[in-house]
Amino acid sequence: MKRKLLNLSRCYEKALRTHLRRGRQASLASARGLGIQILAAGLPTLELAKLHEHILLEQVLPGRPAVKRAALIKQAGIFFAVAITPVEKTQRSAQESAVHLKKFVAALSRRTVELAASNLELSMEIAQRKMAEAALKKSEHHYSELLEKSERLQEQLRRLSRQILSAQEEERKEISRELHDVIAQTLTGINVRLAALKKEAATNTKGLDRNIASTQRLVERSVDIVHQFARELRPAVLDDLGLVPALLSYMKNFTARTGLRAHLKAFGGVEQLETGRRTVLFRVAQEALTNVARHAKASRVEVSIQKLPRAARMEIKDDGKSFQVERKLHAAGGKRLGLLGMRERVEMVGGTFCIESAPAQGTTIRVDIPFVCVPKDALKKNR
């Protein structure tokens, strides 16, 4: 009996799907034939209704647009009504059967529509949840990358800080050595000569003038060395007279020390930059010239400062050997500290820093510093 009902259910499913596929041109003869078989098999009307509803929800309606679903439900309802007509006729009069069928089909259609709508809402909610989960995973991945990048930057900052401290310690050591080897020895020599002069003044005055003159020369030499240290640390002419005189004075001493020809070309309006920006230009030129003397093996270096629409541009160009810029910037230890220091100084005042180096063309350092004009009263006060 169960097998017979199962076969009958499969026949009903196949006939209903065929009927819906053919549309308005479909015949209801198959529905009438199935109704007679259902009556003969004794299949309850409620079971057939459940089967009908299951076929619609699982096989027919999913993925169909709303307008199409309504038409299919209506067409399937007619098929169902015809199929159960023989069963209803055996239980009620024709008039009662028609009324009952009409109410039953309407209730079945309404329930089917409600279930279809619920399934659609559930599908949309599942899709939204999947989208939210995907966005959350993407956000977590993004924040993970940001955290990793932040940790790398912190490590680079710590490494750079250690390099700066090491460089500062080396500078202190060099200054200490220079003070001990040059100034201390000179002052010791002065002290010795003063002691000798004291003895000569008590016994013999011959040669006293010559010894005093020699001692004075030692004092003058010590003063010159102290001035040289002061100029290296912070040239007074930069604050008193401005950037161009400070660069001229430094480049003159640079040529005297190294033998390299150094030439400066600048426009007077660069002095309108505020003090911090002028100091940056001076320090970059100072570090660049030091690098040229140490590494470039050049014979000539040119420093030019020209006016751009919104900035002052300084270029330091030498005719020495070239180097790989990116490799030098990413070198380990203190080998890159001078270049990084220049770039950091420039970027601190909102400027841009660029290095170009090519074989047979030497190296060019280019710095653009935006204008921040200083009022005339403040400019006079600084000078």
Short mmCIF file of N, CA and C in Angstrom, two decimals, residues 10 27 30 81 85 107 115 143 151 163 167 173 196 209 226 231 238 253 263 271 274 284 298 301 304 308 347 355-356:
data_model
loop_
_atom_site.label_atom_id
_atom_site.label_comp_id
_atom_site.label_asym_id
_atom_site.label_seq_id
_atom_site.Cartn_x
_atom_site.Cartn_y
_atom_site.Cartn_z
N ARG A 10 4.64 10.32 -6.86
CA ARG A 10 5.59 10.65 -7.94
C ARG A 10 4.85 11.01 -9.22
N SER A 27 -3.51 20.90 -20.53
CA SER A 27 -4.81 20.24 -20.34
C SER A 27 -4.93 19.75 -18.89
N SER A 30 -4.99 15.18 -17.17
CA SER A 30 -4.12 14.40 -16.28
C SER A 30 -4.53 14.58 -14.83
N ALA A 81 -7.30 21.59 -7.52
CA ALA A 81 -8.76 21.55 -7.36
C ALA A 81 -9.38 20.49 -8.25
N THR A 85 -11.35 16.81 -7.04
CA THR A 85 -12.80 16.89 -7.27
C THR A 85 -13.47 15.52 -7.12
N ALA A 107 -6.93 29.05 0.86
CA ALA A 107 -6.08 28.93 2.06
C ALA A 107 -4.72 28.34 1.71
N LEU A 115 4.74 31.12 2.95
CA LEU A 115 5.96 30.34 3.12
C LEU A 115 7.03 30.76 2.12
N TYR A 143 43.16 45.36 9.54
CA TYR A 143 43.74 45.83 10.80
C TYR A 143 44.97 45.01 11.19
N GLU A 151 54.18 47.79 13.75
CA GLU A 151 55.28 47.16 14.48
C GLU A 151 56.59 47.29 13.71
N GLN A 163 70.92 54.33 16.13
CA GLN A 163 71.96 54.85 15.25
C GLN A 163 72.26 56.31 15.54
N ALA A 167 75.71 57.82 16.70
CA ALA A 167 76.38 58.90 15.96
C ALA A 167 76.68 60.08 16.87
N LYS A 173 82.81 62.01 21.07
CA LYS A 173 84.15 61.46 21.21
C LYS A 173 85.15 62.23 20.35
N ALA A 196 108.08 80.11 31.95
CA ALA A 196 109.43 80.49 31.52
C ALA A 196 109.58 82.00 31.49
N ASP A 209 110.45 90.00 24.73
CA ASP A 209 109.43 90.40 23.73
C ASP A 209 109.15 89.27 22.74
N VAL A 226 88.86 77.34 18.73
CA VAL A 226 87.57 77.43 19.40
C VAL A 226 86.52 77.99 18.46
N ARG A 231 81.86 77.36 14.80
CA ARG A 231 81.25 77.46 13.47
C ARG A 231 80.69 76.11 13.02
N LEU A 238 75.04 82.72 10.59
CA LEU A 238 73.72 82.29 10.12
C LEU A 238 72.62 83.07 10.82
N ASN A 253 85.80 78.11 3.82
CA ASN A 253 86.60 77.25 4.69
C ASN A 253 86.67 75.82 4.17
N HIS A 263 81.18 76.44 -5.42
CA HIS A 263 80.57 77.66 -5.95
C HIS A 263 79.12 77.76 -5.49
N GLU A 271 66.25 84.69 2.11
CA GLU A 271 66.34 85.15 3.50
C GLU A 271 64.97 85.42 4.11
N GLU A 274 61.66 81.57 7.25
CA GLU A 274 61.86 81.72 8.69
C GLU A 274 63.11 80.97 9.12
N VAL A 284 71.64 70.85 5.56
CA VAL A 284 71.66 69.92 4.43
C VAL A 284 72.89 70.20 3.55
N ALA A 298 85.35 64.05 -5.88
CA ALA A 298 85.00 65.06 -6.87
C ALA A 298 86.06 66.15 -6.90
N VAL A 301 82.07 71.20 -6.75
CA VAL A 301 80.71 71.07 -6.25
C VAL A 301 80.02 72.42 -6.36
N SER A 304 73.25 75.70 -5.54
CA SER A 304 72.38 76.74 -6.10
C SER A 304 71.07 76.77 -5.34
N LEU A 308 61.08 79.01 -6.67
CA LEU A 308 59.95 78.36 -7.33
C LEU A 308 58.68 79.13 -6.97
N GLU A 347 61.80 67.00 5.79
CA GLU A 347 60.39 66.63 5.95
C GLU A 347 59.78 67.23 7.22
N ILE A 355 67.37 62.55 -4.17
CA ILE A 355 68.76 62.31 -4.55
C ILE A 355 68.78 61.64 -5.91
N GLU A 356 69.62 62.16 -6.80
CA GLU A 356 69.83 61.57 -8.12
C GLU A 356 71.32 61.32 -8.29
#
